[in-house]
Amino acid sequence: MVFDAKTLTYDERGLIPVITQDHLSGEILMFAWMNAEAVARTLETGAVTYWSRSRQAFWIKGETSGHVQELVEMRVDCDRDCLLVLAKQTGPACHTNRRSCFYTAIRDGVEVEIMAPEN
Amino acid sequence: MVFDAKTLTYDERGLIPVITQDHLSGEILMFAWMNAEAVARTLETGAVTYWSRSRQAFWIKGETSGHVQELVEMRVDCDRDCLLVLAKQTGPACHTNRRSCFYTAIRDGVEVEIMAPEN
């Protein structure tokens, strides 16, 4: 079946959640949102493009920082209401300069930082 | 810092998105939601417990099917508005009996099923 971004299920804001994973290591890099146009642009350009809820604008990841994400593969879940993006990440994915946004673990009831910012 | 589920950022429904990943293979198993009480119950019991939006009830994963998720580690993202759950999955995670809910890939503009249901 030919994929059409319009056939996905979006929330009341017109957004779908996106999990971004390093295509080689399997590490979860970040979590963000796309609208139908961002999904289409990501597939067309190969540059992972989110919808920024705070700026209410398209967000080509790394456009400013250079920490771009090159699309390797997009996957859709069973309910068609979540996307998994496998990407080739240049530099850190997190705005804190860490490889991943998920750098805080909960261990024995305590928050532990498990990843340092990159230089 | 001692972790308190109330310090996370929840949406207007009181929910936070949760990515669940196989703790060994790194495979993304599913995507669902928790409220603060589900986060606390998951940490207390070690049985991954979501909030079902359709049933408006706590959803102890696998309680009916036996396809339980044993919590290995919970992680919080930089914005404290998304959780990553590393879990030990018994049986398939998806209600379609597939290992993962993300069994549809988009390749050359076409939807391709990349994972078969388990027996």
XYZ file of C-alpha atoms in Angstrom:
238
model
C 0.000 0.000 0.000
C 1.306 3.421 -0.939
C 1.911 5.427 2.224
C -0.069 8.610 2.704
C 0.741 10.749 5.760
C -2.911 11.823 5.886
C -3.961 8.278 6.835
C -2.228 8.458 10.216
C -4.171 9.277 13.367
C -3.351 12.732 14.724
C -4.446 14.222 18.024
C -6.750 17.228 18.422
C -3.780 19.513 17.641
C -3.073 17.610 14.416
C 0.077 16.037 15.871
C 1.462 12.517 16.129
C 4.139 11.456 18.663
C 7.521 10.441 17.255
C 10.191 8.267 18.883
C 13.634 8.748 17.372
C 16.110 5.911 17.673
C 19.719 5.577 16.564
C 19.545 3.219 13.583
C 22.665 1.295 14.584
C 22.861 1.224 18.378
C 19.106 1.178 19.040
C 19.554 3.979 21.569
C 16.489 6.195 22.028
C 17.659 9.683 21.117
C 14.592 11.846 21.688
C 10.833 12.146 21.598
C 8.975 14.874 19.689
C 5.946 15.536 17.489
C 5.122 15.836 13.795
C 2.102 17.003 11.874
C 1.127 15.457 8.520
C 3.229 17.947 6.592
C 6.293 17.270 8.779
C 5.866 13.532 8.133
C 5.713 14.164 4.389
C 8.696 16.529 4.445
C 10.778 14.056 6.466
C 10.102 11.321 3.919
C 10.696 13.599 0.942
C 13.877 15.284 2.142
C 15.429 12.615 4.390
C 16.072 15.371 6.965
C 14.035 14.558 10.070
C 11.577 17.433 10.505
C 9.378 17.857 13.562
C 6.673 20.318 14.497
C 7.778 22.555 17.351
C 4.864 23.015 19.747
C 6.584 25.911 21.528
C 7.477 27.802 18.348
C 4.477 26.560 16.323
C 6.769 26.038 13.357
C 8.489 23.286 11.395
C 11.680 22.210 13.094
C 14.302 20.687 10.835
C 16.379 18.973 13.489
C 19.911 20.377 13.583
C 19.243 23.211 11.152
C 20.752 25.675 13.640
C 23.038 23.434 15.710
C 24.263 21.197 12.913
C 23.126 18.178 14.924
C 21.057 16.835 12.068
C 19.171 13.575 11.839
C 19.299 11.709 8.561
C 16.287 9.476 8.068
C 17.090 5.799 7.709
C 13.565 4.401 8.079
C 10.165 5.484 9.348
C 7.840 2.961 10.995
C 4.183 3.188 11.991
C 2.620 1.440 14.988
C -0.425 -0.854 14.993
C -2.848 1.948 15.887
C -1.261 4.326 13.365
C -1.007 6.941 16.102
C 2.737 6.834 16.804
C 5.843 6.897 14.604
C 9.279 5.397 15.081
C 12.067 7.143 13.215
C 15.361 5.335 12.757
C 17.990 7.978 12.163
C 21.653 8.636 11.691
C 22.387 11.297 14.300
C 25.182 13.835 13.857
C 26.426 15.044 17.253
C 24.226 15.037 20.350
C 20.449 14.808 19.925
C 19.600 16.629 23.168
C 19.670 20.420 23.577
C 21.718 19.804 26.756
C 24.478 18.488 24.461
C 23.965 14.915 25.561
C 23.698 12.087 23.083
C 20.143 11.307 24.230
C 17.424 13.250 26.039
C 16.853 10.254 28.325
C 19.900 10.760 30.534
C 18.144 10.527 33.901
C 17.471 7.081 35.356
C 15.409 6.294 38.429
C 17.364 3.843 40.549
C 16.246 2.802 44.029
C 13.852 5.735 44.066
C 16.538 8.286 43.283
C 17.226 10.254 40.076
C 20.662 9.407 38.695
C 22.360 11.153 35.769
C 23.706 8.394 33.541
C 25.101 10.431 30.644
C 27.369 13.499 30.548
C 27.194 16.310 27.994
C 29.531 15.914 25.038
C 32.346 18.405 24.451
C 17.322 13.661 44.287
C 14.504 11.424 45.443
C 12.137 10.805 42.537
C 8.560 11.973 42.884
C 6.136 11.101 40.067
C 4.288 14.364 40.763
C 7.292 16.380 39.522
C 6.877 15.140 35.942
C 5.082 17.254 33.344
C 1.709 15.801 32.385
C -0.564 16.944 29.581
C -4.016 18.477 30.045
C -5.414 14.963 30.594
C -2.853 14.300 33.336
C -0.924 11.873 31.121
C 2.713 11.447 30.101
C 3.868 9.503 27.000
C 5.842 6.318 27.606
C 8.218 4.532 25.225
C 8.785 0.907 26.144
C 11.998 -0.729 24.990
C 13.323 -4.256 25.363
C 16.072 -3.923 27.959
C 18.422 -6.300 26.147
C 17.849 -5.936 22.405
C 16.944 -2.235 22.428
C 13.893 -2.992 20.295
C 11.013 -0.540 20.734
C 8.103 -2.655 21.891
C 5.238 -0.170 22.213
C 4.144 3.349 23.027
C 1.476 4.174 25.615
C 0.578 6.604 28.398
C 0.778 6.782 32.195
C -0.666 9.124 34.765
C 1.213 9.959 37.984
C -0.375 7.052 39.847
C 0.573 4.586 37.069
C 4.180 5.838 37.220
C 4.210 5.303 40.990
C 2.588 1.857 40.727
C 5.060 0.768 38.034
C 7.998 1.742 40.243
C 6.471 0.174 43.349
C 5.353 -3.116 41.850
C 7.838 -3.627 39.006
C 4.869 -4.560 36.779
C 4.639 -1.961 34.006
C 1.265 -0.260 34.448
C -0.184 2.196 31.931
C -3.322 4.307 31.861
C -5.731 3.095 29.195
C -7.254 6.111 27.479
C -9.986 4.009 25.841
C -11.003 2.219 29.039
C -10.116 5.115 31.377
C -8.567 2.618 33.774
C -5.200 1.379 34.977
C -3.772 -1.171 32.588
C -1.324 -3.635 34.099
C 0.292 -4.807 30.884
C -0.269 -8.538 30.356
C -2.705 -8.935 33.257
C -5.190 -10.627 30.922
C -2.906 -11.983 28.166
C 0.014 -13.018 30.336
C 2.286 -10.878 28.154
C 3.622 -8.966 31.124
C 6.386 -6.380 31.214
C 8.796 -6.516 34.117
C 10.355 -3.141 34.818
C 14.128 -3.070 34.490
C 14.618 0.716 34.577
C 12.606 3.881 34.122
C 14.212 6.962 32.577
C 13.023 10.569 32.307
C 13.795 12.919 29.436
C 15.321 16.403 29.643
C 11.936 18.147 29.622
C 10.463 15.683 32.132
C 7.518 15.200 29.775
C 8.321 11.736 28.397
C 9.347 8.430 29.980
C 11.452 5.578 28.681
C 10.730 2.193 30.239
C 13.289 -0.563 29.822
C 11.426 -3.817 30.310
C 11.696 -7.561 30.198
C 8.830 -8.558 27.905
C 7.088 -11.913 28.171
C 5.585 -12.928 24.808
C 4.542 -10.366 22.220
C 4.010 -6.740 23.284
C 1.483 -5.923 20.563
C -2.199 -6.867 20.689
C -1.746 -8.232 17.134
C 0.549 -10.874 18.683
C 3.649 -9.353 17.197
C 6.759 -8.737 19.247
C 6.516 -4.979 18.653
C 3.725 -2.594 17.663
C 6.057 -0.978 15.103
C 5.834 -3.705 12.474
C 5.062 -1.484 9.491
C 7.949 0.221 7.705
C 7.698 2.826 4.987
C 10.086 1.857 2.215
C 10.206 3.701 -1.115
C 6.861 5.264 -0.296
C 5.146 1.933 0.332
C 3.997 0.340 3.595
C 5.819 -2.942 4.225
C 5.050 -5.415 7.016
C 8.391 -6.351 8.535
C 7.275 -8.605 11.387
C 4.870 -11.550 11.504
C 2.582 -12.442 14.420
C 4.015 -15.010 16.833
C 2.356 -18.370 17.294
